[in-house]
Amino acid sequence: MLRIIFPCLLILLVLSSFYPVRRVPAPQLVDGYAPVYGPADHPSLKIGAAAVRPITNGGKIFVIGDKLFQVEGGAGIHIIDYADRQHPVKLGFLNVPGCTEVALKDSMLFTNHYGDMVVLDVSKYPAVEEKSRIRNVFPDVTSQTPPERMVYYECVDPSKGSVVGWQKKKVYTSNCFFR
């Protein structure tokens, strides 16, 4: 019996020496994101009218009448009057942090404020009134991940406060990765 086991173990030992060893690469410094912390009632988390701003991360569009509403990914909604199709005019910007969706019915605007669904009355814009909120309807849309996918980022540390934004900076590849 020993005559059979010993040669088998020897063969396994020799064969295992040819098995490639995976080495974990050393962390590298790459472009990524770092969370910006602040209190839960930080002004940058508030919903409200803001001045016209350039479209930098344009998203979904919703049209009602002569008004066009375009999502600015993660930041809010551009409001554009396009009665004159050749010369659209930006009317303003609705600051809705974490926004990725938009729909309207009459003067009620439906969107997400990170993971919450909110209904906003925009009939008297720039005065905007929150009519309804349902919490955690969109669990995948949170402030806990950076505004882009396929990037490294510093992992969120809840002991530092709420994430009120993200800033681009150099981070190590040993940090979190957002797919």
PDB file of C-alpha atoms in Angstrom:
ATOM      1  CA  MET A   1       0.000   0.000   0.000  1.00  0.00           C
ATOM      2  CA  LEU A   2       2.847   2.351   0.896  1.00  0.00           C
ATOM      3  CA  ARG A   3       4.425   1.507  -2.473  1.00  0.00           C
ATOM      4  CA  ILE A   4       1.367   2.973  -4.209  1.00  0.00           C
ATOM      5  CA  ILE A   5       0.771   6.041  -1.995  1.00  0.00           C
ATOM      6  CA  PHE A   6       4.378   7.290  -1.952  1.00  0.00           C
ATOM      7  CA  PRO A   7       4.815   7.448  -5.769  1.00  0.00           C
ATOM      8  CA  CYS A   8       1.395   9.107  -6.136  1.00  0.00           C
ATOM      9  CA  LEU A   9       2.295  11.783  -3.581  1.00  0.00           C
ATOM     10  CA  LEU A  10       5.624  12.322  -5.284  1.00  0.00           C
ATOM     11  CA  ILE A  11       3.940  12.762  -8.673  1.00  0.00           C
ATOM     12  CA  LEU A  12       1.427  15.233  -7.155  1.00  0.00           C
ATOM     13  CA  LEU A  13       4.248  17.220  -5.581  1.00  0.00           C
ATOM     14  CA  VAL A  14       6.132  17.441  -8.881  1.00  0.00           C
ATOM     15  CA  LEU A  15       2.994  18.395 -10.842  1.00  0.00           C
ATOM     16  CA  SER A  16       1.995  21.053  -8.310  1.00  0.00           C
ATOM     17  CA  SER A  17       5.333  22.789  -8.785  1.00  0.00           C
ATOM     18  CA  PHE A  18       4.240  23.622 -12.360  1.00  0.00           C
ATOM     19  CA  TYR A  19       0.963  25.231 -11.212  1.00  0.00           C
ATOM     20  CA  PRO A  20       1.199  29.017 -11.720  1.00  0.00           C
ATOM     21  CA  VAL A  21       1.059  31.113  -8.581  1.00  0.00           C
ATOM     22  CA  ARG A  22      -1.215  34.128  -8.758  1.00  0.00           C
ATOM     23  CA  ARG A  23       0.370  37.157  -7.318  1.00  0.00           C
ATOM     24  CA  VAL A  24      -1.755  40.023  -6.076  1.00  0.00           C
ATOM     25  CA  PRO A  25      -0.479  43.195  -7.708  1.00  0.00           C
ATOM     26  CA  ALA A  26       0.695  45.965  -5.431  1.00  0.00           C
ATOM     27  CA  PRO A  27      -1.836  48.803  -5.038  1.00  0.00           C
ATOM     28  CA  GLN A  28      -1.384  51.504  -7.637  1.00  0.00           C
ATOM     29  CA  LEU A  29      -2.386  55.153  -7.533  1.00  0.00           C
ATOM     30  CA  VAL A  30      -5.142  55.786 -10.122  1.00  0.00           C
ATOM     31  CA  ASP A  31      -7.748  58.440 -10.941  1.00  0.00           C
ATOM     32  CA  GLY A  32     -10.831  57.830  -8.846  1.00  0.00           C
ATOM     33  CA  TYR A  33     -13.232  59.436  -6.392  1.00  0.00           C
ATOM     34  CA  ALA A  34     -13.266  60.338  -2.731  1.00  0.00           C
ATOM     35  CA  PRO A  35     -16.444  60.991  -0.754  1.00  0.00           C
ATOM     36  CA  VAL A  36     -17.122  64.476   0.594  1.00  0.00           C
ATOM     37  CA  TYR A  37     -18.765  64.298   4.017  1.00  0.00           C
ATOM     38  CA  GLY A  38     -21.192  66.654   5.701  1.00  0.00           C
ATOM     39  CA  PRO A  39     -24.215  66.641   8.006  1.00  0.00           C
ATOM     40  CA  ALA A  40     -27.469  64.980   6.877  1.00  0.00           C
ATOM     41  CA  ASP A  41     -29.076  68.431   6.522  1.00  0.00           C
ATOM     42  CA  HIS A  42     -26.235  69.779   4.350  1.00  0.00           C
ATOM     43  CA  PRO A  43     -27.473  72.398   1.815  1.00  0.00           C
ATOM     44  CA  SER A  44     -26.117  70.362  -1.113  1.00  0.00           C
ATOM     45  CA  LEU A  45     -28.663  67.633  -0.310  1.00  0.00           C
ATOM     46  CA  LYS A  46     -31.652  70.023  -0.538  1.00  0.00           C
ATOM     47  CA  ILE A  47     -34.151  70.095  -3.390  1.00  0.00           C
ATOM     48  CA  GLY A  48     -34.879  73.498  -4.934  1.00  0.00           C
ATOM     49  CA  ALA A  49     -34.601  75.872  -7.865  1.00  0.00           C
ATOM     50  CA  ALA A  50     -31.176  77.040  -8.944  1.00  0.00           C
ATOM     51  CA  ALA A  51     -29.655  79.179 -11.675  1.00  0.00           C
ATOM     52  CA  VAL A  52     -29.225  77.980 -15.229  1.00  0.00           C
ATOM     53  CA  ARG A  53     -26.101  75.870 -15.630  1.00  0.00           C
ATOM     54  CA  PRO A  54     -24.392  74.025 -18.482  1.00  0.00           C
ATOM     55  CA  ILE A  55     -25.341  70.450 -19.276  1.00  0.00           C
ATOM     56  CA  THR A  56     -22.327  68.286 -18.446  1.00  0.00           C
ATOM     57  CA  ASN A  57     -23.806  64.851 -17.724  1.00  0.00           C
ATOM     58  CA  GLY A  58     -27.063  64.932 -19.684  1.00  0.00           C
ATOM     59  CA  GLY A  59     -29.498  62.101 -19.174  1.00  0.00           C
ATOM     60  CA  LYS A  60     -33.119  61.239 -19.781  1.00  0.00           C
ATOM     61  CA  ILE A  61     -35.523  63.755 -21.286  1.00  0.00           C
ATOM     62  CA  PHE A  62     -39.226  64.317 -20.646  1.00  0.00           C
ATOM     63  CA  VAL A  63     -41.310  66.719 -22.705  1.00  0.00           C
ATOM     64  CA  ILE A  64     -44.626  68.235 -21.693  1.00  0.00           C
ATOM     65  CA  GLY A  65     -46.088  71.046 -23.779  1.00  0.00           C
ATOM     66  CA  ASP A  66     -43.337  73.478 -24.725  1.00  0.00           C
ATOM     67  CA  LYS A  67     -41.149  72.513 -21.770  1.00  0.00           C
ATOM     68  CA  LEU A  68     -38.331  70.028 -21.916  1.00  0.00           C
ATOM     69  CA  PHE A  69     -36.971  68.514 -18.697  1.00  0.00           C
ATOM     70  CA  GLN A  70     -33.531  66.902 -18.930  1.00  0.00           C
ATOM     71  CA  VAL A  71     -31.815  64.994 -16.154  1.00  0.00           C
ATOM     72  CA  GLU A  72     -28.328  66.134 -15.168  1.00  0.00           C
ATOM     73  CA  GLY A  73     -27.062  62.775 -13.867  1.00  0.00           C
ATOM     74  CA  GLY A  74     -26.794  62.786 -10.088  1.00  0.00           C
ATOM     75  CA  ALA A  75     -27.459  66.527  -9.749  1.00  0.00           C
ATOM     76  CA  GLY A  76     -30.932  67.553 -10.888  1.00  0.00           C
ATOM     77  CA  ILE A  77     -33.083  68.572 -13.834  1.00  0.00           C
ATOM     78  CA  HIS A  78     -32.602  71.252 -16.490  1.00  0.00           C
ATOM     79  CA  ILE A  79     -35.815  73.075 -17.438  1.00  0.00           C
ATOM     80  CA  ILE A  80     -35.814  74.304 -21.027  1.00  0.00           C
ATOM     81  CA  ASP A  81     -38.483  76.237 -22.966  1.00  0.00           C
ATOM     82  CA  TYR A  82     -38.395  75.037 -26.523  1.00  0.00           C
ATOM     83  CA  ALA A  83     -41.505  76.741 -27.929  1.00  0.00           C
ATOM     84  CA  ASP A  84     -39.138  78.058 -30.601  1.00  0.00           C
ATOM     85  CA  ARG A  85     -37.535  74.774 -31.655  1.00  0.00           C
ATOM     86  CA  GLN A  86     -34.669  76.583 -33.382  1.00  0.00           C
ATOM     87  CA  HIS A  87     -33.813  78.652 -30.283  1.00  0.00           C
ATOM     88  CA  PRO A  88     -34.514  76.771 -27.029  1.00  0.00           C
ATOM     89  CA  VAL A  89     -34.112  78.829 -23.867  1.00  0.00           C
ATOM     90  CA  LYS A  90     -32.889  77.437 -20.560  1.00  0.00           C
ATOM     91  CA  LEU A  91     -35.271  78.587 -17.834  1.00  0.00           C
ATOM     92  CA  GLY A  92     -33.479  77.187 -14.829  1.00  0.00           C
ATOM     93  CA  PHE A  93     -32.201  74.176 -13.010  1.00  0.00           C
ATOM     94  CA  LEU A  94     -33.976  72.112 -10.386  1.00  0.00           C
ATOM     95  CA  ASN A  95     -31.414  70.917  -7.848  1.00  0.00           C
ATOM     96  CA  VAL A  96     -32.274  67.288  -6.957  1.00  0.00           C
ATOM     97  CA  PRO A  97     -29.142  65.496  -5.687  1.00  0.00           C
ATOM     98  CA  GLY A  98     -28.885  61.874  -6.797  1.00  0.00           C
ATOM     99  CA  CYS A  99     -31.434  62.380  -9.591  1.00  0.00           C
ATOM    100  CA  THR A 100     -31.387  59.860 -12.443  1.00  0.00           C
ATOM    101  CA  GLU A 101     -35.045  59.707 -13.556  1.00  0.00           C
ATOM    102  CA  VAL A 102     -37.779  62.179 -14.510  1.00  0.00           C
ATOM    103  CA  ALA A 103     -41.459  62.009 -15.440  1.00  0.00           C
ATOM    104  CA  LEU A 104     -44.273  64.571 -15.343  1.00  0.00           C
ATOM    105  CA  LYS A 105     -48.022  64.538 -15.141  1.00  0.00           C
ATOM    106  CA  ASP A 106     -49.746  67.916 -15.263  1.00  0.00           C
ATOM    107  CA  SER A 107     -47.539  70.086 -13.024  1.00  0.00           C
ATOM    108  CA  MET A 108     -46.276  67.212 -10.851  1.00  0.00           C
ATOM    109  CA  LEU A 109     -42.693  66.149 -11.449  1.00  0.00           C
ATOM    110  CA  PHE A 110     -41.739  62.604 -10.392  1.00  0.00           C
ATOM    111  CA  THR A 111     -38.069  61.906  -9.807  1.00  0.00           C
ATOM    112  CA  ASN A 112     -35.651  60.232  -7.460  1.00  0.00           C
ATOM    113  CA  HIS A 113     -33.698  61.949  -4.697  1.00  0.00           C
ATOM    114  CA  TYR A 114     -31.044  59.262  -4.319  1.00  0.00           C
ATOM    115  CA  GLY A 115     -33.079  56.194  -3.255  1.00  0.00           C
ATOM    116  CA  ASP A 116     -36.313  58.067  -2.490  1.00  0.00           C
ATOM    117  CA  MET A 117     -39.089  58.791  -4.979  1.00  0.00           C
ATOM    118  CA  VAL A 118     -40.292  62.381  -4.690  1.00  0.00           C
ATOM    119  CA  VAL A 119     -43.232  64.199  -6.255  1.00  0.00           C
ATOM    120  CA  LEU A 120     -42.617  67.916  -6.755  1.00  0.00           C
ATOM    121  CA  ASP A 121     -45.180  70.561  -7.673  1.00  0.00           C
ATOM    122  CA  VAL A 122     -43.470  72.734 -10.300  1.00  0.00           C
ATOM    123  CA  SER A 123     -46.583  74.720 -11.321  1.00  0.00           C
ATOM    124  CA  LYS A 124     -45.173  77.880  -9.711  1.00  0.00           C
ATOM    125  CA  TYR A 125     -41.530  77.370 -10.695  1.00  0.00           C
ATOM    126  CA  PRO A 126     -39.080  78.622  -9.380  1.00  0.00           C
ATOM    127  CA  ALA A 127     -41.097  77.991  -6.213  1.00  0.00           C
ATOM    128  CA  VAL A 128     -41.002  74.197  -5.891  1.00  0.00           C
ATOM    129  CA  GLU A 129     -42.993  72.272  -3.325  1.00  0.00           C
ATOM    130  CA  GLU A 130     -42.363  68.666  -2.315  1.00  0.00           C
ATOM    131  CA  LYS A 131     -45.796  67.001  -2.309  1.00  0.00           C
ATOM    132  CA  SER A 132     -44.835  63.421  -1.545  1.00  0.00           C
ATOM    133  CA  ARG A 133     -41.866  61.215  -0.754  1.00  0.00           C
ATOM    134  CA  ILE A 134     -41.572  57.438  -0.597  1.00  0.00           C
ATOM    135  CA  ARG A 135     -38.335  56.340   1.017  1.00  0.00           C
ATOM    136  CA  ASN A 136     -36.005  53.653  -0.366  1.00  0.00           C
ATOM    137  CA  VAL A 137     -37.955  52.942  -3.551  1.00  0.00           C
ATOM    138  CA  PHE A 138     -34.692  52.815  -5.512  1.00  0.00           C
ATOM    139  CA  PRO A 139     -32.262  50.958  -3.226  1.00  0.00           C
ATOM    140  CA  ASP A 140     -29.516  50.852  -5.889  1.00  0.00           C
ATOM    141  CA  VAL A 141     -29.370  54.653  -6.191  1.00  0.00           C
ATOM    142  CA  THR A 142     -27.537  55.945  -3.162  1.00  0.00           C
ATOM    143  CA  SER A 143     -24.969  58.549  -2.291  1.00  0.00           C
ATOM    144  CA  GLN A 144     -22.699  55.712  -1.207  1.00  0.00           C
ATOM    145  CA  THR A 145     -21.216  55.227  -4.686  1.00  0.00           C
ATOM    146  CA  PRO A 146     -19.453  57.676  -7.032  1.00  0.00           C
ATOM    147  CA  PRO A 147     -21.225  59.331  -9.983  1.00  0.00           C
ATOM    148  CA  GLU A 148     -19.428  57.147 -12.550  1.00  0.00           C
ATOM    149  CA  ARG A 149     -19.149  53.395 -12.998  1.00  0.00           C
ATOM    150  CA  MET A 150     -16.001  51.338 -13.512  1.00  0.00           C
ATOM    151  CA  VAL A 151     -13.895  53.491 -11.172  1.00  0.00           C
ATOM    152  CA  TYR A 152     -11.977  53.041  -7.942  1.00  0.00           C
ATOM    153  CA  TYR A 153     -13.072  55.114  -4.980  1.00  0.00           C
ATOM    154  CA  GLU A 154     -12.325  55.561  -1.316  1.00  0.00           C
ATOM    155  CA  CYS A 155     -14.732  53.364   0.611  1.00  0.00           C
ATOM    156  CA  VAL A 156     -17.418  55.298   2.505  1.00  0.00           C
ATOM    157  CA  ASP A 157     -16.883  55.636   6.253  1.00  0.00           C
ATOM    158  CA  PRO A 158     -20.294  56.306   7.910  1.00  0.00           C
ATOM    159  CA  SER A 159     -18.574  57.524  11.082  1.00  0.00           C
ATOM    160  CA  LYS A 160     -17.483  60.647   9.133  1.00  0.00           C
ATOM    161  CA  GLY A 161     -21.085  61.767   8.363  1.00  0.00           C
ATOM    162  CA  SER A 162     -23.331  61.699   5.297  1.00  0.00           C
ATOM    163  CA  VAL A 163     -21.877  61.683   1.798  1.00  0.00           C
ATOM    164  CA  VAL A 164     -22.807  65.063   0.299  1.00  0.00           C
ATOM    165  CA  GLY A 165     -20.772  64.719  -2.871  1.00  0.00           C
ATOM    166  CA  TRP A 166     -17.775  63.186  -4.607  1.00  0.00           C
ATOM    167  CA  GLN A 167     -14.496  64.686  -5.737  1.00  0.00           C
ATOM    168  CA  LYS A 168     -12.075  63.332  -8.293  1.00  0.00           C
ATOM    169  CA  LYS A 169      -8.658  62.531  -6.889  1.00  0.00           C
ATOM    170  CA  LYS A 170      -5.924  59.919  -6.918  1.00  0.00           C
ATOM    171  CA  VAL A 171      -6.864  56.764  -4.980  1.00  0.00           C
ATOM    172  CA  TYR A 172      -5.238  53.386  -4.513  1.00  0.00           C
ATOM    173  CA  THR A 173      -6.536  50.334  -6.358  1.00  0.00           C
ATOM    174  CA  SER A 174      -6.793  48.571  -2.995  1.00  0.00           C
ATOM    175  CA  ASN A 175      -9.876  50.746  -2.253  1.00  0.00           C
ATOM    176  CA  CYS A 176     -13.449  50.028  -3.377  1.00  0.00           C
ATOM    177  CA  PHE A 177     -14.389  49.575  -7.051  1.00  0.00           C
ATOM    178  CA  PHE A 178     -17.771  50.558  -8.538  1.00  0.00           C
ATOM    179  CA  ARG A 179     -18.917  48.399 -11.463  1.00  0.00           C
TER     180      ARG A 179
END
